[in-house]
CSV table of C-alpha atoms and ligand atoms in Angstrom, one decimal:
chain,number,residue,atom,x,y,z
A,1,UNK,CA,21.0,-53.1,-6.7
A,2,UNK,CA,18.5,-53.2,-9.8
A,3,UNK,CA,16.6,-55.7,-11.0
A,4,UNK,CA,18.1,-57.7,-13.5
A,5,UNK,CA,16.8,-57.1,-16.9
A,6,UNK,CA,15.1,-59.1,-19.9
A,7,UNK,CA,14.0,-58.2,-23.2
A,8,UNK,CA,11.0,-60.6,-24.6
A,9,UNK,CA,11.2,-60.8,-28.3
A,10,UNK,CA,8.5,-63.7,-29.0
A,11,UNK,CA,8.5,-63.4,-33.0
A,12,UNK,CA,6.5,-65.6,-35.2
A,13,UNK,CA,5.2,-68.8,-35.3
A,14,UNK,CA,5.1,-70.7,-32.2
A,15,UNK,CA,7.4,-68.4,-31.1
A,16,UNK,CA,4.9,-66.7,-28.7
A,17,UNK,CA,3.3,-70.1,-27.2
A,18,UNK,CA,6.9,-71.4,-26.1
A,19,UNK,CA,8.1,-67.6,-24.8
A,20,UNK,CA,4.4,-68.2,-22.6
A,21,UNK,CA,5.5,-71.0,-20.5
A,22,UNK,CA,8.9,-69.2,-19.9
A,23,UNK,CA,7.3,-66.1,-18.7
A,24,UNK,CA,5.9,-68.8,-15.7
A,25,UNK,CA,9.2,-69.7,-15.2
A,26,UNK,CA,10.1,-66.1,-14.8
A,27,UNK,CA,7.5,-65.3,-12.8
A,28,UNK,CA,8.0,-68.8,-10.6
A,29,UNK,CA,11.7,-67.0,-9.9
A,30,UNK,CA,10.0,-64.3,-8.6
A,31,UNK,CA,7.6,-66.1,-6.8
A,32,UNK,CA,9.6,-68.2,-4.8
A,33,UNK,CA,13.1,-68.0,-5.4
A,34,UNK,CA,13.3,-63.6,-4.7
A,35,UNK,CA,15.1,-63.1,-8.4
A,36,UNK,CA,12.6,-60.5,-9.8
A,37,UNK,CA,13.7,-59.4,-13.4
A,38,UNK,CA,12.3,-56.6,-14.9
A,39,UNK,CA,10.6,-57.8,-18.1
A,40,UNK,CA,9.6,-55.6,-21.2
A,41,UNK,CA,8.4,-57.4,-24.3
A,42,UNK,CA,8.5,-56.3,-28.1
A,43,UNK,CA,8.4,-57.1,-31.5
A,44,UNK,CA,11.0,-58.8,-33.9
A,45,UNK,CA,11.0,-60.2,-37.1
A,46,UNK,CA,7.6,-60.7,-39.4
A,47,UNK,CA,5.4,-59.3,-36.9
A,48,UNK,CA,7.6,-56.2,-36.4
A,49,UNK,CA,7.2,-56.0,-40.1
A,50,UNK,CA,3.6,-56.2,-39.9
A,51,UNK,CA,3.3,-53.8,-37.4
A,52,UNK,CA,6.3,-51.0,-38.9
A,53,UNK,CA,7.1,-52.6,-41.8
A,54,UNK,CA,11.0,-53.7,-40.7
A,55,UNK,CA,11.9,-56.8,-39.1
A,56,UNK,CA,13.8,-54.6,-35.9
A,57,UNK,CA,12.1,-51.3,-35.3
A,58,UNK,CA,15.6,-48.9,-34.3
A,59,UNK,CA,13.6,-48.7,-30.9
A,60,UNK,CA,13.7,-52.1,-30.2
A,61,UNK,CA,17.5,-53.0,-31.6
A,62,UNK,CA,18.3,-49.8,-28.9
A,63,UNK,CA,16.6,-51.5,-25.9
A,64,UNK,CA,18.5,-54.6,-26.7
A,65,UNK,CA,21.7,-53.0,-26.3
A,66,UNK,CA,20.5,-51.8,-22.8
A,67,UNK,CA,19.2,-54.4,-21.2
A,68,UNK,CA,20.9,-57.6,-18.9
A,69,UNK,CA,19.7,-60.1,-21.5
A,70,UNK,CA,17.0,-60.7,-24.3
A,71,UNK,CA,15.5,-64.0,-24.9
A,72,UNK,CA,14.2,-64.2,-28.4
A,73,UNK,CA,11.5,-67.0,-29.5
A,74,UNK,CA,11.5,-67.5,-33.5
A,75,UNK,CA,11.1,-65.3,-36.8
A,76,UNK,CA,10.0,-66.3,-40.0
A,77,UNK,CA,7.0,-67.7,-41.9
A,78,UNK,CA,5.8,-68.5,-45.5
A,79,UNK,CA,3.4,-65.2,-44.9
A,80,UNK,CA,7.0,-63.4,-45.8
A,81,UNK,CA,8.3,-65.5,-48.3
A,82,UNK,CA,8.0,-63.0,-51.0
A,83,UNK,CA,9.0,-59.5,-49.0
A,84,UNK,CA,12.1,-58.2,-50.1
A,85,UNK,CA,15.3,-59.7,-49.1
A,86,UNK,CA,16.0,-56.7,-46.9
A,87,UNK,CA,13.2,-56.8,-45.0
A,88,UNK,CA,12.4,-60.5,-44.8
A,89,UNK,CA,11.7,-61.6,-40.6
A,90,UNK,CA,15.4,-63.2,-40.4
A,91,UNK,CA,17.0,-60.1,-40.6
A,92,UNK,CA,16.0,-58.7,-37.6
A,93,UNK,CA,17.5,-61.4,-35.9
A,94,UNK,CA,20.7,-61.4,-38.1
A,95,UNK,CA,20.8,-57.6,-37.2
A,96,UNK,CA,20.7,-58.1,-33.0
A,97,UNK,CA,23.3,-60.8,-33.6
A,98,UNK,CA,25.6,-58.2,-35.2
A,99,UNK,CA,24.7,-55.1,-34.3
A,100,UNK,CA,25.3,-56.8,-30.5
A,101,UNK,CA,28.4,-57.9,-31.8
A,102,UNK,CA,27.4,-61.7,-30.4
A,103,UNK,CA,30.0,-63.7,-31.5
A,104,UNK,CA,29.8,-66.6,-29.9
A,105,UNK,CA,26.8,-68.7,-30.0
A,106,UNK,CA,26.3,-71.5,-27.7
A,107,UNK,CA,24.7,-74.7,-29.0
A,108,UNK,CA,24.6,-77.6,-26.5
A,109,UNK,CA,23.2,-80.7,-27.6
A,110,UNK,CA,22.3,-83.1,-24.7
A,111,UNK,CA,20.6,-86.5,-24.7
A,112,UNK,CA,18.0,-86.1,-21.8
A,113,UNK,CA,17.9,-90.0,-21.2
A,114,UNK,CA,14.1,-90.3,-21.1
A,115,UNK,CA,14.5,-89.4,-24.6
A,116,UNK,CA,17.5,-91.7,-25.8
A,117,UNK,CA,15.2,-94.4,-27.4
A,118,UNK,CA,13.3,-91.5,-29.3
A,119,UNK,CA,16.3,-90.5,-31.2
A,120,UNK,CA,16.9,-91.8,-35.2
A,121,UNK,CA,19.8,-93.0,-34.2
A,122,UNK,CA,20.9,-96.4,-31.7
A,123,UNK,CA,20.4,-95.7,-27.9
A,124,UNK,CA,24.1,-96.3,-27.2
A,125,UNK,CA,25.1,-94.0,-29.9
A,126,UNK,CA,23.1,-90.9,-28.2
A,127,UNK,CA,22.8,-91.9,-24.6
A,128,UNK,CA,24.6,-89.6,-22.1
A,129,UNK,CA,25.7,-87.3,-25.4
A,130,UNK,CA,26.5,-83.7,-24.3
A,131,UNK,CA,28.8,-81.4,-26.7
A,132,UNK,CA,28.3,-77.9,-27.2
A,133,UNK,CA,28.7,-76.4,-30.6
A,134,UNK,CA,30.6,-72.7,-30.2
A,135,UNK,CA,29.5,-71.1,-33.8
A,136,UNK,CA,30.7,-68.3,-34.8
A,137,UNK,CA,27.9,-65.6,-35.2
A,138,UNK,CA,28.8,-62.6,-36.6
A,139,UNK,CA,30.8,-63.2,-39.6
A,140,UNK,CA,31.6,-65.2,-42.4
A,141,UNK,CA,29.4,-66.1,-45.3
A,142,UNK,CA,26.4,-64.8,-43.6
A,143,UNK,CA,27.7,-61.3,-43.3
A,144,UNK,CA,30.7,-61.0,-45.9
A,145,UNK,CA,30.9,-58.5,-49.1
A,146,UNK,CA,30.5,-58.5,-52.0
A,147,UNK,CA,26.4,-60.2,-51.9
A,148,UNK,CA,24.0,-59.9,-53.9
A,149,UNK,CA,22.5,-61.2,-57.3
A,150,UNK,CA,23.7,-59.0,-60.0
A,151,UNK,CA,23.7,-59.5,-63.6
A,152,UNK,CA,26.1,-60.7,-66.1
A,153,UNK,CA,25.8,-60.5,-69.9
A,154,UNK,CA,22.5,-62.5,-69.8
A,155,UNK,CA,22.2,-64.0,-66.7
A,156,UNK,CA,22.6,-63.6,-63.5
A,157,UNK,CA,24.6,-63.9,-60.6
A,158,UNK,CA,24.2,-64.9,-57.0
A,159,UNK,CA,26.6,-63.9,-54.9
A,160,UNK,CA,28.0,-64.6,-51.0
A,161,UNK,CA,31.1,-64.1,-49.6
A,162,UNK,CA,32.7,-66.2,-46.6
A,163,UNK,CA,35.5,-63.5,-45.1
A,164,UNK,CA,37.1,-64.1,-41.2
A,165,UNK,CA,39.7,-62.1,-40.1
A,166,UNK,CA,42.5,-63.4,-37.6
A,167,UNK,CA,40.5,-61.6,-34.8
A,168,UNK,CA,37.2,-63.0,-35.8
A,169,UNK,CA,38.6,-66.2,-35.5
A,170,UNK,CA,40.3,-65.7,-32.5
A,171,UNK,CA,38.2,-64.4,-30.2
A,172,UNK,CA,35.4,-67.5,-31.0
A,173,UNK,CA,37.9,-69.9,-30.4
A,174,UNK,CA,39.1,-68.3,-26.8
A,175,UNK,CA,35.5,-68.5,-26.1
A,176,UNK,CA,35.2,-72.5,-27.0
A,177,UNK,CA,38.9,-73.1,-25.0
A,178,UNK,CA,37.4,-71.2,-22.2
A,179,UNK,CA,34.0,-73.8,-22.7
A,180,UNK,CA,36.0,-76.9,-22.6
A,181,UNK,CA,38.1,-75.9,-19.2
A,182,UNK,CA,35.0,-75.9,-17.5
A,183,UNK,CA,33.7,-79.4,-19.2
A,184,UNK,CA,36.2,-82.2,-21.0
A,185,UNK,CA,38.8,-80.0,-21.9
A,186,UNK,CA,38.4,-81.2,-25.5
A,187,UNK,CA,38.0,-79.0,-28.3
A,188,UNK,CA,37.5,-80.1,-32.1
A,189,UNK,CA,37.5,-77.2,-34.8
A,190,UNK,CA,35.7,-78.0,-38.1
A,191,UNK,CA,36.8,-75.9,-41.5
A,192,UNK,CA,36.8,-77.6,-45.3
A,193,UNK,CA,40.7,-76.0,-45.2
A,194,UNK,CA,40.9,-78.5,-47.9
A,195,UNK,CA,39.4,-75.9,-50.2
A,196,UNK,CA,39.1,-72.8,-48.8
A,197,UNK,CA,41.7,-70.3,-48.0
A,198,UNK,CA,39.0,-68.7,-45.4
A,199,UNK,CA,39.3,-72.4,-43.8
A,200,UNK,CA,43.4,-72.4,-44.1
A,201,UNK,CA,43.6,-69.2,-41.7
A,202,UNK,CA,40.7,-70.4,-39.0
A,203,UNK,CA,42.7,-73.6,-38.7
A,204,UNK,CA,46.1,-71.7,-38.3
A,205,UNK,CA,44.5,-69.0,-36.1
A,206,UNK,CA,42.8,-71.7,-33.7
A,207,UNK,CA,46.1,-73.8,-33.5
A,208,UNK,CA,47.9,-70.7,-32.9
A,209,UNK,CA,45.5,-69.3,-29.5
A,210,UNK,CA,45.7,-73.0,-28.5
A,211,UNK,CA,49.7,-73.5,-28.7
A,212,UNK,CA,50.0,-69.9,-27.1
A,213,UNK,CA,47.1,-69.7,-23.9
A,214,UNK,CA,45.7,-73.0,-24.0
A,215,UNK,CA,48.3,-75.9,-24.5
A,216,UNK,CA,46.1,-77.4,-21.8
A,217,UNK,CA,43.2,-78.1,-23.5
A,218,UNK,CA,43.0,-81.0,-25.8
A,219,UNK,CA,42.7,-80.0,-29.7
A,220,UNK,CA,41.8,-81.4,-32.7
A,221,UNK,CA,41.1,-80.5,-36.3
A,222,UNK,CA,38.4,-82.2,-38.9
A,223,UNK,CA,37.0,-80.9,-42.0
A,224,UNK,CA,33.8,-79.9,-41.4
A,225,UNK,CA,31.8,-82.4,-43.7
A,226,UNK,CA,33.9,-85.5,-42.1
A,227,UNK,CA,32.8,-84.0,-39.1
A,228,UNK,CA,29.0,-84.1,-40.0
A,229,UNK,CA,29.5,-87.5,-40.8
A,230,UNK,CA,31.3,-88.0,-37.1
A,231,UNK,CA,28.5,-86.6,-35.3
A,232,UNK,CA,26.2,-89.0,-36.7
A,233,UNK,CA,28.3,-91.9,-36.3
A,234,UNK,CA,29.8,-91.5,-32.7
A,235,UNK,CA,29.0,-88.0,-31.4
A,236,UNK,CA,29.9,-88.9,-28.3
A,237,UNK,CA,33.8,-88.1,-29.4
A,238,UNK,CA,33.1,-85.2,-28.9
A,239,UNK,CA,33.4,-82.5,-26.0
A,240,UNK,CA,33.6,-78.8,-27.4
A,241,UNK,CA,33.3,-77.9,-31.6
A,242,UNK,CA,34.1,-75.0,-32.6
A,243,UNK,CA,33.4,-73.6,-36.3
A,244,UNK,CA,32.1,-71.2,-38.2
A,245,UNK,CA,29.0,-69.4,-38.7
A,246,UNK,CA,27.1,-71.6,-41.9
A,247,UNK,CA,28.6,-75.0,-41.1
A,248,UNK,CA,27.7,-74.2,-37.2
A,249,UNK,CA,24.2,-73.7,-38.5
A,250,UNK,CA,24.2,-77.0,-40.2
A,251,UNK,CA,26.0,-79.1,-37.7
A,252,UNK,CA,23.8,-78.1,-35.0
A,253,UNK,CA,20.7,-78.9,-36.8
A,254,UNK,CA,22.1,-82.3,-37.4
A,255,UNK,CA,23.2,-82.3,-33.5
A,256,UNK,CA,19.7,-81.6,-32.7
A,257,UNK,CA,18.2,-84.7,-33.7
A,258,UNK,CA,20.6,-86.4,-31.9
A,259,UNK,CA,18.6,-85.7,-29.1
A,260,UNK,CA,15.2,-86.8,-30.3
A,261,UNK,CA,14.0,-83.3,-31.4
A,262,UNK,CA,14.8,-80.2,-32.3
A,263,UNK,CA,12.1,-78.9,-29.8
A,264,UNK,CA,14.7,-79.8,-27.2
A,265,UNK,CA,17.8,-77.5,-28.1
A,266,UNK,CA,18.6,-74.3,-26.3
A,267,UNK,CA,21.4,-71.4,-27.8
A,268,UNK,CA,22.8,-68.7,-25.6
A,269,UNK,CA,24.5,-66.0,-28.1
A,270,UNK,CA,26.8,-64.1,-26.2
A,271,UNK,CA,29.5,-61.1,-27.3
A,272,UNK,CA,31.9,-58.9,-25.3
A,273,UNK,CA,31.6,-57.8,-21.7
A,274,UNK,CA,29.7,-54.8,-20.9
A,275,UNK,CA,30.3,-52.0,-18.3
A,276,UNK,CA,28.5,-54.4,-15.7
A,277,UNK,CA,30.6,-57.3,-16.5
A,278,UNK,CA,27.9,-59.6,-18.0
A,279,UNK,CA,28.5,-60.8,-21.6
A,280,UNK,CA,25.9,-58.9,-24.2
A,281,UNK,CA,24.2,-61.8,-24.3
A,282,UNK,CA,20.9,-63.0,-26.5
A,283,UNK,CA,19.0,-66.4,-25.6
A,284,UNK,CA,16.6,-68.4,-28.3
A,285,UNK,CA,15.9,-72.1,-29.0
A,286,UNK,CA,17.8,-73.6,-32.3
A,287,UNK,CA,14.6,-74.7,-33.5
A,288,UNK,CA,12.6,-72.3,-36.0
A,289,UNK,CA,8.9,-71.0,-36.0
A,290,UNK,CA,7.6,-73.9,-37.5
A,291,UNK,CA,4.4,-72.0,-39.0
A,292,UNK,CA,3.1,-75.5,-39.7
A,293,UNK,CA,1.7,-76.3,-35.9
A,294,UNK,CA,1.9,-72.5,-34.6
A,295,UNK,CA,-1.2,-71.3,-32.4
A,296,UNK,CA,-2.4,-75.1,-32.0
A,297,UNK,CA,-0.8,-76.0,-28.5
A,298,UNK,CA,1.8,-78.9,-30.0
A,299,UNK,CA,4.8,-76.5,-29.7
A,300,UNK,CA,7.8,-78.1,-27.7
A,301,UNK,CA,8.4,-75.5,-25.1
A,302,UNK,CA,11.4,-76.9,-23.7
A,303,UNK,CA,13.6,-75.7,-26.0
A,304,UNK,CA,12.9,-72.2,-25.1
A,305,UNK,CA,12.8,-72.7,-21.2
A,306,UNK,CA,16.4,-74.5,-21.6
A,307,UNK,CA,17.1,-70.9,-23.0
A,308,UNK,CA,16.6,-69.8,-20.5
A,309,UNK,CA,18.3,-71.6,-18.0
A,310,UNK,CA,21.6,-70.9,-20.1
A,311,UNK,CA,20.4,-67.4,-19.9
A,312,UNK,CA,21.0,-68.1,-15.8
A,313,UNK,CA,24.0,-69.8,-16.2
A,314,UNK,CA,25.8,-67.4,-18.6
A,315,UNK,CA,24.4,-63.2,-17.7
A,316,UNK,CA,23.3,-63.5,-14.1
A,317,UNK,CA,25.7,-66.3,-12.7
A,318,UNK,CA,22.7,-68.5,-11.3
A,319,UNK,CA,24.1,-72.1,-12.3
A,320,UNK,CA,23.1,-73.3,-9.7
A,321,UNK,CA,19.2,-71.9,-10.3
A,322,UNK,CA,20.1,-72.8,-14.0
A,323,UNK,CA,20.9,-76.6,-13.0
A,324,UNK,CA,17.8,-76.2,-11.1
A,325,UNK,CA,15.9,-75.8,-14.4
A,326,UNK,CA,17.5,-78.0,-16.2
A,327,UNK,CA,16.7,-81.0,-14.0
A,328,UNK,CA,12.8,-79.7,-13.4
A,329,UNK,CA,12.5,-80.4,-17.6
A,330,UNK,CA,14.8,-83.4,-16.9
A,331,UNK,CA,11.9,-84.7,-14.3
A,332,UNK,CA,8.7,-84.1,-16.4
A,333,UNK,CA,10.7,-86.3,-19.3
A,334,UNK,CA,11.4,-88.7,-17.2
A,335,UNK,CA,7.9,-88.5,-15.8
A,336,UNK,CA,6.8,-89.6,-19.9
A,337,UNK,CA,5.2,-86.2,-20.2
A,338,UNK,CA,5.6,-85.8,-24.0
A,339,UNK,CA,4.6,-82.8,-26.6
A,340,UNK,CA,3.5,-83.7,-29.9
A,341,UNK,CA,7.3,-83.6,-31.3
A,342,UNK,CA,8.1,-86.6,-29.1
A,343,UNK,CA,5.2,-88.8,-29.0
A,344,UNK,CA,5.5,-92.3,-30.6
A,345,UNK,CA,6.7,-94.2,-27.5
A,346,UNK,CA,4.4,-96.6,-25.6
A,347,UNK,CA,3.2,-95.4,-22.1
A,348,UNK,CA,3.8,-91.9,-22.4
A,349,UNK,CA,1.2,-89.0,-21.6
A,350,UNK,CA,0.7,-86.7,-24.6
A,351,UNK,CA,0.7,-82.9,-23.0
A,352,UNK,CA,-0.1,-79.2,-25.1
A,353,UNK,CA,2.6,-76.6,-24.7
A,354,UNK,CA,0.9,-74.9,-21.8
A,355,UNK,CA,0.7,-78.7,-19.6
A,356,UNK,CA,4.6,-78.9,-20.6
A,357,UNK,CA,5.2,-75.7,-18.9
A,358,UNK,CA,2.8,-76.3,-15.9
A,359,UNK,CA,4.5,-79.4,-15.5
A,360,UNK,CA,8.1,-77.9,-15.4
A,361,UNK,CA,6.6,-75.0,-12.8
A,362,UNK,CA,5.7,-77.7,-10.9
A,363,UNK,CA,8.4,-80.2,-10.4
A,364,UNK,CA,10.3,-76.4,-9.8
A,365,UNK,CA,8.0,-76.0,-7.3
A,366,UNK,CA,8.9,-80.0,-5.5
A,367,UNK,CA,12.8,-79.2,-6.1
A,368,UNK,CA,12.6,-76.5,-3.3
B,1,IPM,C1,19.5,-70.5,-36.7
B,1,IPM,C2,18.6,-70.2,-37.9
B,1,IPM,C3,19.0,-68.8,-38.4
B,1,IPM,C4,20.3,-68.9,-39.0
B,1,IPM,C5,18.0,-68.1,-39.4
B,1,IPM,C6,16.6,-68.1,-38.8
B,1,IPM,C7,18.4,-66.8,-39.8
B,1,IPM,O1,18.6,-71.1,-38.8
B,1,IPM,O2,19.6,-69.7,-35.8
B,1,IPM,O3,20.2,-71.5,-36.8
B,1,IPM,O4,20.5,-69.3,-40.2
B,1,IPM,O5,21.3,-68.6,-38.3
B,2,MG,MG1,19.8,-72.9,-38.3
């Protein structure tokens, strides 16, 4: 059997410096654990642009389609502010996300408890939190026509369109039904159904896969700005949300800092099958490029190793390998190492982005 397969797409910003201390974890698989993946590494986003002036060279979009997994770092940076809309670093990641047809995106938001008291909100409100927010990725107002800014009699226009079909809708909320089996069997789907008709069908589609495959699982239904204001007072309600693509973005933002930082928050986006059986499947950290501390060692890497342990869970069936991870990042928190994103508390032991990877190696190497 080959290898399996990873794409590197580091991108902008600190984007390379957190995809750094995953390529030790990579290699520490290798090392000692016999899992060698073959790795190749390319551009995406403003420093694709730089270098062929498009966010996702054609090359690079094709290799993504071949390979077992990519793990993607970050795009974007006020250096691109003013490119053209069609070029701008974002769209080469909104172009793998459809072009991959990766509908569902995995957003899990856990409270590591070394970290509870460094959250804005009360200890008991975030301690032993863990939902996962299923967003859907390919559609909606992100994707839908008509768009544009066009102009009309003497102004103009701006222009987006939110658009889900029934088997849009469907197939994300299998996905999140399928999630919950396997934790609380809980599901809450988010909409404003209130005021949109796009809202009206998701709600009748997801009530309709529920009643017919999954009577089992436990399902709710909350507009999705009540719901922002439920994560923030008792998130722990919560087991499985499932919504769509621009309130997904926004709740799991807010879900992030639940956690204590958005340096700590993994996504797996995954699609259909392929011929092998594993999910096309795209791994990145929620948080952005943050151009503000890039290149000076403060970058949280965590986020981006977490990646890739869902990357283990979810293409190459290694939960076990993937719980492995998870607990080594666990273990350094708990040990007070902090990056520069979660320093404040007394007694901890400020560490660069490089030390925060060493440090997870390590207590990888102790869990053998
Ligand atoms: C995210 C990001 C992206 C999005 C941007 C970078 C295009 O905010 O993954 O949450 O809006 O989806
Ligand atoms: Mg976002």
């Amino acid at each position: 059997m080959s290898n399996p397969s990873l794409l590197i797409l580091p991108g902008d910003g600190i984007g390379p410096e957190v995809m750094a201390e995953v390529t030790k974890i990579i290699g520490w698989f290798g090392d000692k654990r016999g899992v060698t993946f073959d790795v190749s590494e390319d551009l995406v986003g403003g420093c694709a642009y730089d270098a062929h002036g498009t966010p996702l060279h054609d090359d690079t979009m094709a290799k993504a389609q071949e390979v077992d997994a990519v793990l993607l770092g970050a795009v974007g940076g006020p250096k691109y502010d003013d490119l053209d809309f069609s070029v701008k670093p974002e769209r080469g990641l909104l172009r793998l996300r459809k072009e991959m047809d990766l509908f569902a995106n995995l957003r899990p938001a856990q409270c590591f408890d070394a970290l509870a008291d460094f959250s804005s909100l009360k200890k008991d409100v975030v301690a032993g939190l863990d939902i996962m927010i299923v967003r859907e990725l390919t559609s909606g107002i992100y994707f839908g026509e008509p768009r544009g800014i066009i102009q009309e009699g003497n102004e103009r226009v701006g222009i987006n369109t939110q658009r889900y079909t029934e088997s849009e809708i469907d197939r994300v909320a299998r996905s999140a039904f399928e999630l919950a089996r396997k934790r609380s069997n809980r599901v809450c789907s988010m909409e404003k159904a209130n005021v949109m008709e796009s809202g009206v069908l998701w709600r009748e589609v997801v009530q309709r896969v529920h009643d017919t495959d999954y009577p089992d699982v436990e399902l709710s239904h909350m507009y999705a700005d009540a719901g922002a204001m439920q994560l923030c007072r008792w998130p722990k309600q919560f087991d499985v949300i499932v919504t769509d693509n621009l309130f997904g973005d926004l709740l799991s933002d807010a879900a992030a800092m639940l956690t204590g930082s958005l340096g700590m928050l993994p996504s797996a986006s995954l699609g259909a099958p392929m011929a092998n059986g594993r999910p096309k499947a795209l791994y990145e950290p929620v948080h952005g490029s943050a151009p503000d501390i890039a290149g000076q060692g403060k970058a949280n890497p965590i986020a981006c190793i977490l990646s890739f342990a869902m990357a283990l869970r979810y293409s190459f069936d290694m939960g076990e390998d993937a719980t492995r991870v998870e607990k080594a990042v666990e273990q350094v928190l708990a040990d007070g190492l902090r990056t520069a994103d979660l320093l404040g508390e007394e007694g901890a032991t400020p560490v660069s982005t490089s030390e925060m990877g060493d440090a997870v190696v390590a207590a990888l190497d102790a869990s053998l």
